[in-house]
Amino acid sequence: MSARHYVAFSDVSVTFGHGEGAVRALDRVSLGFGRGSFVCVVGPSGCGKTTLLNVLAGFQAPSDGRVSVAGSEVHGTGPDRGVVFQQAALFPWLTVAGNAAFGPMVRGVGRRARAERAEHWLRIVGLWEFRDRYPYELSGGMQQRLALARALANDPAILLMDEPFGALDALTRERMQEELQSVWRASFMTVLFITHGVEEAVFLGTDVVVMSPRPGRIIERLASPFAHEAGARGSRKVKSDPAFVALREQVLGLILEGPETAGQ
Amino acid sequence: MAAPEPPHLWPWRVGTIAVLAVAWVAATGSGLVPAVFLPSPADLWDSGVDLVTEGYKDRPLLDHIGFSLLRVFAGFGAGALLGTALGLLMGWRGWIDALFAPFIEFLRPLPQLAYLLLLIIWLGIGEAPKICLLFLAALPVAAVAARDGVRRADLTRLAAARTLGASEWQVFRHVVLPSALPDILIGARLALGIVYGTLIAAEIIAGSTGLGWMIVDAGRFLRSDRVFVGVLIIGLMGVALDRLLVLAEHRIVHWAGR
């Protein structure tokens, strides 16, 4: 698997604690996907989906198995893998522009070049006119857009998102989904997107991975065609398409009832 | 950071001062309270003018103020700076904390007067024991504040900085340090208050300069008018210094608590 796939989890297990109280967050998970995929991972809380992201991000070393990107094993964090968290986790002492330029700044990109890169992404996420403001002056949706711009300004090959729109209201979330999708379509980025929203996963992903808890396992992986269609058709049309509704219900069934009974 | 006080509360503040002033005038004017206990406003004014024009015991008043401020700034400056640096390291690395925490924890609640005599024995009676006393008063307060500030740094922010490519030193410089800044400034404010309070004790140690010494000396001769003027000056300067730090706090860490 690791030879063929751009991102490959091979028999990855993660155990927290020891002995009686040990929790198996991931149990022999194998998952591979190609460059440019948009992989959405869904599942109930406690199914290990965040652990899956943490292992790829380099926050968490696997207890067993290995994770590789483009053939080389992941050890620790790296700027090739940008992360957007549920909490925007912006730097409140920096301006909007300062936040967007943080990655290039710590990586030694020159002042002018990083300002240009920050401007490019701030314009795309619609925050350019707020460049001199501070994060606490922005709304929740704008803060999350800035977190996205901050991650993208580093030009990551892989973008990892951990329920990034979970704290937003429904309307803002929908707008953010569309923006994210158009950014992804215009790039060669590979995205791993963690969510508990089934509709979100089916709408955004080229692949939908369903996980189940205790121990955290992948129970199904489905291809979703809608990520490529949404741009041309508009998200409301896509989400009311019978094929979309059917796939959504199938995923929901897998989460609620497990692989044995779903679809019967 | 508390919300600014609404302007309609100002009459209340001014009111309490006015009531106190009226009671003062009444008590001293009627002769009910002897001047040695409580000098009248007029006496106090004369004494104040005399201190300003003639100075106290061969020295202009400004010299005394200057000496006191110099000691405060030297002791506080060195103590807060070193304490903050130490606290940052203690918060960042557990073994540094383990190394210094016992001393810091012991020193912090220790009343300064308890080790004042030791300092005199070790350092004599010049400026050294005074400044050292203030230094030791400021150091542990600043250190503990900085350490706690580092420990309170948001873990997701640290993780975000690392995924953006920051090295450990860059994480410290660009995330940990600014995260701790609000706590560092609160620590500085606390330390300044303690140093300022300790100043009087420091200036009781032999010598003939400083506001603290002036008050103690005037008290010895029952010159309560001079004691009052000294107390007023010390109090107003204390308020001014504290306001200055609050102003700096609002300016430097405008994001804090938001």
PDB file of N, CA, C and O in Angstrom, chain B residues 72-135:
ATOM      1  N   VAL B  72      14.057  52.203  43.917  1.00  0.00           N
ATOM      2  CA  VAL B  72      12.925  51.404  43.440  1.00  0.00           C
ATOM      3  C   VAL B  72      13.217  50.870  42.046  1.00  0.00           C
ATOM      4  O   VAL B  72      13.076  49.673  41.776  1.00  0.00           O
ATOM      5  N   PHE B  73      13.677  51.771  41.155  1.00  0.00           N
ATOM      6  CA  PHE B  73      13.879  51.340  39.773  1.00  0.00           C
ATOM      7  C   PHE B  73      15.036  50.348  39.661  1.00  0.00           C
ATOM      8  O   PHE B  73      14.947  49.370  38.907  1.00  0.00           O
ATOM      9  N   ALA B  74      16.107  50.590  40.426  1.00  0.00           N
ATOM     10  CA  ALA B  74      17.242  49.660  40.368  1.00  0.00           C
ATOM     11  C   ALA B  74      16.828  48.290  40.881  1.00  0.00           C
ATOM     12  O   ALA B  74      17.027  47.267  40.207  1.00  0.00           O
ATOM     13  N   GLY B  75      16.213  48.254  42.068  1.00  0.00           N
ATOM     14  CA  GLY B  75      15.823  46.978  42.675  1.00  0.00           C
ATOM     15  C   GLY B  75      14.734  46.283  41.883  1.00  0.00           C
ATOM     16  O   GLY B  75      14.835  45.097  41.539  1.00  0.00           O
ATOM     17  N   PHE B  76      13.707  47.058  41.535  1.00  0.00           N
ATOM     18  CA  PHE B  76      12.586  46.492  40.776  1.00  0.00           C
ATOM     19  C   PHE B  76      13.032  46.080  39.386  1.00  0.00           C
ATOM     20  O   PHE B  76      12.718  44.987  38.905  1.00  0.00           O
ATOM     21  N   GLY B  77      13.792  46.969  38.721  1.00  0.00           N
ATOM     22  CA  GLY B  77      14.233  46.694  37.352  1.00  0.00           C
ATOM     23  C   GLY B  77      15.030  45.402  37.283  1.00  0.00           C
ATOM     24  O   GLY B  77      14.703  44.495  36.513  1.00  0.00           O
ATOM     25  N   ALA B  78      16.048  45.311  38.136  1.00  0.00           N
ATOM     26  CA  ALA B  78      16.899  44.122  38.112  1.00  0.00           C
ATOM     27  C   ALA B  78      16.099  42.891  38.522  1.00  0.00           C
ATOM     28  O   ALA B  78      16.193  41.838  37.874  1.00  0.00           O
ATOM     29  N   GLY B  79      15.305  43.024  39.589  1.00  0.00           N
ATOM     30  CA  GLY B  79      14.544  41.874  40.093  1.00  0.00           C
ATOM     31  C   GLY B  79      13.507  41.391  39.098  1.00  0.00           C
ATOM     32  O   GLY B  79      13.372  40.192  38.844  1.00  0.00           O
ATOM     33  N   ALA B  80      12.766  42.328  38.498  1.00  0.00           N
ATOM     34  CA  ALA B  80      11.704  41.948  37.566  1.00  0.00           C
ATOM     35  C   ALA B  80      12.299  41.350  36.290  1.00  0.00           C
ATOM     36  O   ALA B  80      11.794  40.353  35.757  1.00  0.00           O
ATOM     37  N   LEU B  81      13.394  41.953  35.824  1.00  0.00           N
ATOM     38  CA  LEU B  81      14.023  41.470  34.586  1.00  0.00           C
ATOM     39  C   LEU B  81      14.563  40.054  34.769  1.00  0.00           C
ATOM     40  O   LEU B  81      14.258  39.144  33.990  1.00  0.00           O
ATOM     41  N   LEU B  82      15.359  39.884  35.816  1.00  0.00           N
ATOM     42  CA  LEU B  82      15.963  38.577  36.059  1.00  0.00           C
ATOM     43  C   LEU B  82      14.892  37.558  36.433  1.00  0.00           C
ATOM     44  O   LEU B  82      14.934  36.409  35.989  1.00  0.00           O
ATOM     45  N   GLY B  83      13.936  38.002  37.261  1.00  0.00           N
ATOM     46  CA  GLY B  83      12.854  37.104  37.677  1.00  0.00           C
ATOM     47  C   GLY B  83      12.039  36.635  36.485  1.00  0.00           C
ATOM     48  O   GLY B  83      11.700  35.450  36.371  1.00  0.00           O
ATOM     49  N   THR B  84      11.734  37.550  35.569  1.00  0.00           N
ATOM     50  CA  THR B  84      10.959  37.185  34.383  1.00  0.00           C
ATOM     51  C   THR B  84      11.735  36.192  33.522  1.00  0.00           C
ATOM     52  O   THR B  84      11.193  35.172  33.082  1.00  0.00           O
ATOM     53  N   ALA B  85      13.013  36.481  33.300  1.00  0.00           N
ATOM     54  CA  ALA B  85      13.837  35.578  32.491  1.00  0.00           C
ATOM     55  C   ALA B  85      13.875  34.188  33.124  1.00  0.00           C
ATOM     56  O   ALA B  85      13.680  33.168  32.447  1.00  0.00           O
ATOM     57  N   LEU B  86      14.080  34.168  34.439  1.00  0.00           N
ATOM     58  CA  LEU B  86      14.143  32.892  35.155  1.00  0.00           C
ATOM     59  C   LEU B  86      12.804  32.158  35.071  1.00  0.00           C
ATOM     60  O   LEU B  86      12.748  30.955  34.791  1.00  0.00           O
ATOM     61  N   GLY B  87      11.710  32.915  35.268  1.00  0.00           N
ATOM     62  CA  GLY B  87      10.377  32.318  35.230  1.00  0.00           C
ATOM     63  C   GLY B  87      10.057  31.732  33.857  1.00  0.00           C
ATOM     64  O   GLY B  87       9.447  30.668  33.748  1.00  0.00           O
ATOM     65  N   LEU B  88      10.477  32.435  32.800  1.00  0.00           N
ATOM     66  CA  LEU B  88      10.241  31.937  31.441  1.00  0.00           C
ATOM     67  C   LEU B  88      10.933  30.589  31.251  1.00  0.00           C
ATOM     68  O   LEU B  88      10.349  29.641  30.723  1.00  0.00           O
ATOM     69  N   LEU B  89      12.191  30.514  31.700  1.00  0.00           N
ATOM     70  CA  LEU B  89      12.934  29.259  31.579  1.00  0.00           C
ATOM     71  C   LEU B  89      12.294  28.173  32.434  1.00  0.00           C
ATOM     72  O   LEU B  89      12.195  27.017  32.020  1.00  0.00           O
ATOM     73  N   MET B  90      11.848  28.533  33.629  1.00  0.00           N
ATOM     74  CA  MET B  90      11.231  27.552  34.532  1.00  0.00           C
ATOM     75  C   MET B  90       9.946  26.988  33.927  1.00  0.00           C
ATOM     76  O   MET B  90       9.648  25.800  34.065  1.00  0.00           O
ATOM     77  N   GLY B  91       9.188  27.848  33.264  1.00  0.00           N
ATOM     78  CA  GLY B  91       7.947  27.384  32.662  1.00  0.00           C
ATOM     79  C   GLY B  91       8.193  26.534  31.424  1.00  0.00           C
ATOM     80  O   GLY B  91       7.438  25.636  31.103  1.00  0.00           O
ATOM     81  N   TRP B  92       9.296  26.847  30.741  1.00  0.00           N
ATOM     82  CA  TRP B  92       9.576  26.195  29.455  1.00  0.00           C
ATOM     83  C   TRP B  92      10.180  24.819  29.638  1.00  0.00           C
ATOM     84  O   TRP B  92       9.891  23.889  28.890  1.00  0.00           O
ATOM     85  N   ARG B  93      11.063  24.683  30.659  1.00  0.00           N
ATOM     86  CA  ARG B  93      11.746  23.409  30.887  1.00  0.00           C
ATOM     87  C   ARG B  93      11.557  22.965  32.338  1.00  0.00           C
ATOM     88  O   ARG B  93      11.949  23.671  33.254  1.00  0.00           O
ATOM     89  N   GLY B  94      10.986  21.778  32.498  1.00  0.00           N
ATOM     90  CA  GLY B  94      10.675  21.277  33.836  1.00  0.00           C
ATOM     91  C   GLY B  94      11.890  21.169  34.751  1.00  0.00           C
ATOM     92  O   GLY B  94      11.811  21.472  35.933  1.00  0.00           O
ATOM     93  N   TRP B  95      13.030  20.798  34.186  1.00  0.00           N
ATOM     94  CA  TRP B  95      14.198  20.598  35.065  1.00  0.00           C
ATOM     95  C   TRP B  95      14.732  21.924  35.583  1.00  0.00           C
ATOM     96  O   TRP B  95      15.266  21.993  36.690  1.00  0.00           O
ATOM     97  N   ILE B  96      14.575  22.992  34.814  1.00  0.00           N
ATOM     98  CA  ILE B  96      14.996  24.304  35.319  1.00  0.00           C
ATOM     99  C   ILE B  96      14.082  24.723  36.470  1.00  0.00           C
ATOM    100  O   ILE B  96      14.523  25.280  37.471  1.00  0.00           O
ATOM    101  N   ASP B  97      12.803  24.402  36.309  1.00  0.00           N
ATOM    102  CA  ASP B  97      11.843  24.695  37.378  1.00  0.00           C
ATOM    103  C   ASP B  97      12.230  23.939  38.645  1.00  0.00           C
ATOM    104  O   ASP B  97      12.259  24.500  39.736  1.00  0.00           O
ATOM    105  N   ALA B  98      12.546  22.646  38.468  1.00  0.00           N
ATOM    106  CA  ALA B  98      12.901  21.823  39.625  1.00  0.00           C
ATOM    107  C   ALA B  98      14.142  22.373  40.325  1.00  0.00           C
ATOM    108  O   ALA B  98      14.274  22.299  41.548  1.00  0.00           O
ATOM    109  N   LEU B  99      15.021  22.966  39.523  1.00  0.00           N
ATOM    110  CA  LEU B  99      16.272  23.503  40.065  1.00  0.00           C
ATOM    111  C   LEU B  99      16.041  24.734  40.947  1.00  0.00           C
ATOM    112  O   LEU B  99      16.644  24.891  42.006  1.00  0.00           O
ATOM    113  N   PHE B 100      15.144  25.622  40.495  1.00  0.00           N
ATOM    114  CA  PHE B 100      15.012  26.911  41.169  1.00  0.00           C
ATOM    115  C   PHE B 100      13.757  27.054  42.033  1.00  0.00           C
ATOM    116  O   PHE B 100      13.708  27.907  42.913  1.00  0.00           O
ATOM    117  N   ALA B 101      12.745  26.233  41.744  1.00  0.00           N
ATOM    118  CA  ALA B 101      11.460  26.401  42.438  1.00  0.00           C
ATOM    119  C   ALA B 101      11.585  26.427  43.968  1.00  0.00           C
ATOM    120  O   ALA B 101      10.951  27.254  44.615  1.00  0.00           O
ATOM    121  N   PRO B 102      12.392  25.536  44.580  1.00  0.00           N
ATOM    122  CA  PRO B 102      12.461  25.559  46.055  1.00  0.00           C
ATOM    123  C   PRO B 102      12.845  26.936  46.595  1.00  0.00           C
ATOM    124  O   PRO B 102      12.256  27.405  47.568  1.00  0.00           O
ATOM    125  N   PHE B 103      13.836  27.575  45.947  1.00  0.00           N
ATOM    126  CA  PHE B 103      14.288  28.888  46.427  1.00  0.00           C
ATOM    127  C   PHE B 103      13.219  29.949  46.207  1.00  0.00           C
ATOM    128  O   PHE B 103      12.937  30.769  47.074  1.00  0.00           O
ATOM    129  N   ILE B 104      12.635  29.910  45.015  1.00  0.00           N
ATOM    130  CA  ILE B 104      11.627  30.899  44.674  1.00  0.00           C
ATOM    131  C   ILE B 104      10.417  30.771  45.608  1.00  0.00           C
ATOM    132  O   ILE B 104       9.907  31.760  46.138  1.00  0.00           O
ATOM    133  N   GLU B 105       9.972  29.523  45.803  1.00  0.00           N
ATOM    134  CA  GLU B 105       8.781  29.307  46.640  1.00  0.00           C
ATOM    135  C   GLU B 105       9.042  29.731  48.083  1.00  0.00           C
ATOM    136  O   GLU B 105       8.140  30.152  48.795  1.00  0.00           O
ATOM    137  N   PHE B 106      10.316  29.572  48.537  1.00  0.00           N
ATOM    138  CA  PHE B 106      10.653  29.944  49.908  1.00  0.00           C
ATOM    139  C   PHE B 106      10.733  31.458  50.042  1.00  0.00           C
ATOM    140  O   PHE B 106      10.230  32.050  51.000  1.00  0.00           O
ATOM    141  N   LEU B 107      11.338  32.072  49.042  1.00  0.00           N
ATOM    142  CA  LEU B 107      11.601  33.509  49.098  1.00  0.00           C
ATOM    143  C   LEU B 107      10.332  34.335  48.962  1.00  0.00           C
ATOM    144  O   LEU B 107      10.184  35.382  49.591  1.00  0.00           O
ATOM    145  N   ARG B 108       9.387  33.819  48.162  1.00  0.00           N
ATOM    146  CA  ARG B 108       8.242  34.648  47.794  1.00  0.00           C
ATOM    147  C   ARG B 108       7.383  35.064  48.983  1.00  0.00           C
ATOM    148  O   ARG B 108       7.086  36.243  49.139  1.00  0.00           O
ATOM    149  N   PRO B 109       6.978  34.120  49.853  1.00  0.00           N
ATOM    150  CA  PRO B 109       6.120  34.556  50.957  1.00  0.00           C
ATOM    151  C   PRO B 109       6.907  35.124  52.138  1.00  0.00           C
ATOM    152  O   PRO B 109       6.300  35.575  53.108  1.00  0.00           O
ATOM    153  N   LEU B 110       8.252  35.109  52.064  1.00  0.00           N
ATOM    154  CA  LEU B 110       9.076  35.569  53.178  1.00  0.00           C
ATOM    155  C   LEU B 110       8.948  37.088  53.357  1.00  0.00           C
ATOM    156  O   LEU B 110       9.172  37.822  52.407  1.00  0.00           O
ATOM    157  N   PRO B 111       8.607  37.569  54.567  1.00  0.00           N
ATOM    158  CA  PRO B 111       8.550  39.019  54.772  1.00  0.00           C
ATOM    159  C   PRO B 111       9.953  39.599  54.614  1.00  0.00           C
ATOM    160  O   PRO B 111      10.912  39.037  55.136  1.00  0.00           O
ATOM    161  N   GLN B 112      10.052  40.708  53.869  1.00  0.00           N
ATOM    162  CA  GLN B 112      11.376  41.247  53.546  1.00  0.00           C
ATOM    163  C   GLN B 112      12.162  41.610  54.801  1.00  0.00           C
ATOM    164  O   GLN B 112      13.380  41.480  54.838  1.00  0.00           O
ATOM    165  N   LEU B 113      11.452  42.077  55.838  1.00  0.00           N
ATOM    166  CA  LEU B 113      12.156  42.498  57.050  1.00  0.00           C
ATOM    167  C   LEU B 113      12.868  41.324  57.708  1.00  0.00           C
ATOM    168  O   LEU B 113      13.822  41.507  58.449  1.00  0.00           O
ATOM    169  N   ALA B 114      12.394  40.095  57.399  1.00  0.00           N
ATOM    170  CA  ALA B 114      12.986  38.918  58.033  1.00  0.00           C
ATOM    171  C   ALA B 114      14.433  38.737  57.619  1.00  0.00           C
ATOM    172  O   ALA B 114      15.249  38.273  58.406  1.00  0.00           O
ATOM    173  N   TYR B 115      14.768  39.088  56.374  1.00  0.00           N
ATOM    174  CA  TYR B 115      16.161  38.894  55.947  1.00  0.00           C
ATOM    175  C   TYR B 115      16.929  40.206  55.799  1.00  0.00           C
ATOM    176  O   TYR B 115      18.077  40.227  55.386  1.00  0.00           O
ATOM    177  N   LEU B 116      16.276  41.297  56.181  1.00  0.00           N
ATOM    178  CA  LEU B 116      16.921  42.607  56.078  1.00  0.00           C
ATOM    179  C   LEU B 116      18.221  42.645  56.895  1.00  0.00           C
ATOM    180  O   LEU B 116      19.255  43.126  56.431  1.00  0.00           O
ATOM    181  N   LEU B 117      18.167  42.102  58.129  1.00  0.00           N
ATOM    182  CA  LEU B 117      19.336  42.181  59.004  1.00  0.00           C
ATOM    183  C   LEU B 117      20.501  41.379  58.445  1.00  0.00           C
ATOM    184  O   LEU B 117      21.653  41.798  58.524  1.00  0.00           O
ATOM    185  N   LEU B 118      20.173  40.230  57.832  1.00  0.00           N
ATOM    186  CA  LEU B 118      21.227  39.446  57.207  1.00  0.00           C
ATOM    187  C   LEU B 118      21.926  40.239  56.117  1.00  0.00           C
ATOM    188  O   LEU B 118      23.147  40.212  55.984  1.00  0.00           O
ATOM    189  N   LEU B 119      21.113  40.957  55.341  1.00  0.00           N
ATOM    190  CA  LEU B 119      21.684  41.741  54.242  1.00  0.00           C
ATOM    191  C   LEU B 119      22.612  42.818  54.782  1.00  0.00           C
ATOM    192  O   LEU B 119      23.652  43.119  54.183  1.00  0.00           O
ATOM    193  N   ILE B 120      22.248  43.411  55.921  1.00  0.00           N
ATOM    194  CA  ILE B 120      23.112  44.442  56.504  1.00  0.00           C
ATOM    195  C   ILE B 120      24.431  43.820  56.956  1.00  0.00           C
ATOM    196  O   ILE B 120      25.506  44.370  56.708  1.00  0.00           O
ATOM    197  N   ILE B 121      24.319  42.634  57.567  1.00  0.00           N
ATOM    198  CA  ILE B 121      25.534  41.956  58.026  1.00  0.00           C
ATOM    199  C   ILE B 121      26.429  41.629  56.837  1.00  0.00           C
ATOM    200  O   ILE B 121      27.638  41.817  56.857  1.00  0.00           O
ATOM    201  N   TRP B 122      25.814  41.169  55.763  1.00  0.00           N
ATOM    202  CA  TRP B 122      26.606  40.761  54.596  1.00  0.00           C
ATOM    203  C   TRP B 122      27.118  41.939  53.779  1.00  0.00           C
ATOM    204  O   TRP B 122      28.214  41.912  53.261  1.00  0.00           O
ATOM    205  N   LEU B 123      26.269  42.946  53.601  1.00  0.00           N
ATOM    206  CA  LEU B 123      26.564  43.974  52.609  1.00  0.00           C
ATOM    207  C   LEU B 123      26.866  45.345  53.203  1.00  0.00           C
ATOM    208  O   LEU B 123      27.142  46.286  52.470  1.00  0.00           O
ATOM    209  N   GLY B 124      26.807  45.473  54.513  1.00  0.00           N
ATOM    210  CA  GLY B 124      27.076  46.765  55.115  1.00  0.00           C
ATOM    211  C   GLY B 124      25.839  47.647  55.119  1.00  0.00           C
ATOM    212  O   GLY B 124      24.713  47.158  54.999  1.00  0.00           O
ATOM    213  N   ILE B 125      26.078  48.994  55.201  1.00  0.00           N
ATOM    214  CA  ILE B 125      24.921  49.866  55.364  1.00  0.00           C
ATOM    215  C   ILE B 125      24.779  50.872  54.226  1.00  0.00           C
ATOM    216  O   ILE B 125      24.057  51.843  54.314  1.00  0.00           O
ATOM    217  N   GLY B 126      25.443  50.621  53.108  1.00  0.00           N
ATOM    218  CA  GLY B 126      25.362  51.559  51.990  1.00  0.00           C
ATOM    219  C   GLY B 126      24.123  51.319  51.139  1.00  0.00           C
ATOM    220  O   GLY B 126      23.076  50.914  51.631  1.00  0.00           O
ATOM    221  N   GLU B 127      24.261  51.556  49.830  1.00  0.00           N
ATOM    222  CA  GLU B 127      23.140  51.341  48.909  1.00  0.00           C
ATOM    223  C   GLU B 127      22.907  49.845  48.650  1.00  0.00           C
ATOM    224  O   GLU B 127      21.799  49.414  48.364  1.00  0.00           O
ATOM    225  N   ALA B 128      23.978  49.087  48.753  1.00  0.00           N
ATOM    226  CA  ALA B 128      23.901  47.674  48.353  1.00  0.00           C
ATOM    227  C   ALA B 128      22.795  46.893  49.070  1.00  0.00           C
ATOM    228  O   ALA B 128      21.988  46.232  48.403  1.00  0.00           O
ATOM    229  N   PRO B 129      22.717  46.922  50.402  1.00  0.00           N
ATOM    230  CA  PRO B 129      21.663  46.121  51.040  1.00  0.00           C
ATOM    231  C   PRO B 129      20.260  46.616  50.684  1.00  0.00           C
ATOM    232  O   PRO B 129      19.325  45.814  50.581  1.00  0.00           O
ATOM    233  N   LYS B 130      20.102  47.931  50.487  1.00  0.00           N
ATOM    234  CA  LYS B 130      18.773  48.466  50.148  1.00  0.00           C
ATOM    235  C   LYS B 130      18.303  47.919  48.798  1.00  0.00           C
ATOM    236  O   LYS B 130      17.203  47.402  48.652  1.00  0.00           O
ATOM    237  N   ILE B 131      19.180  48.084  47.803  1.00  0.00           N
ATOM    238  CA  ILE B 131      18.796  47.656  46.457  1.00  0.00           C
ATOM    239  C   ILE B 131      18.650  46.141  46.401  1.00  0.00           C
ATOM    240  O   ILE B 131      17.746  45.603  45.755  1.00  0.00           O
ATOM    241  N   CYS B 132      19.518  45.450  47.138  1.00  0.00           N
ATOM    242  CA  CYS B 132      19.439  43.992  47.174  1.00  0.00           C
ATOM    243  C   CYS B 132      18.110  43.544  47.784  1.00  0.00           C
ATOM    244  O   CYS B 132      17.493  42.579  47.321  1.00  0.00           O
ATOM    245  N   LEU B 133      17.675  44.249  48.828  1.00  0.00           N
ATOM    246  CA  LEU B 133      16.404  43.912  49.471  1.00  0.00           C
ATOM    247  C   LEU B 133      15.246  44.037  48.478  1.00  0.00           C
ATOM    248  O   LEU B 133      14.393  43.156  48.363  1.00  0.00           O
ATOM    249  N   LEU B 134      15.247  45.159  47.727  1.00  0.00           N
ATOM    250  CA  LEU B 134      14.174  45.387  46.755  1.00  0.00           C
ATOM    251  C   LEU B 134      14.255  44.366  45.619  1.00  0.00           C
ATOM    252  O   LEU B 134      13.242  43.870  45.126  1.00  0.00           O
ATOM    253  N   PHE B 135      15.491  44.068  45.223  1.00  0.00           N
ATOM    254  CA  PHE B 135      15.722  43.062  44.186  1.00  0.00           C
ATOM    255  C   PHE B 135      15.133  41.712  44.600  1.00  0.00           C
ATOM    256  O   PHE B 135      14.398  41.071  43.846  1.00  0.00           O
TER     257      PHE B 135
END
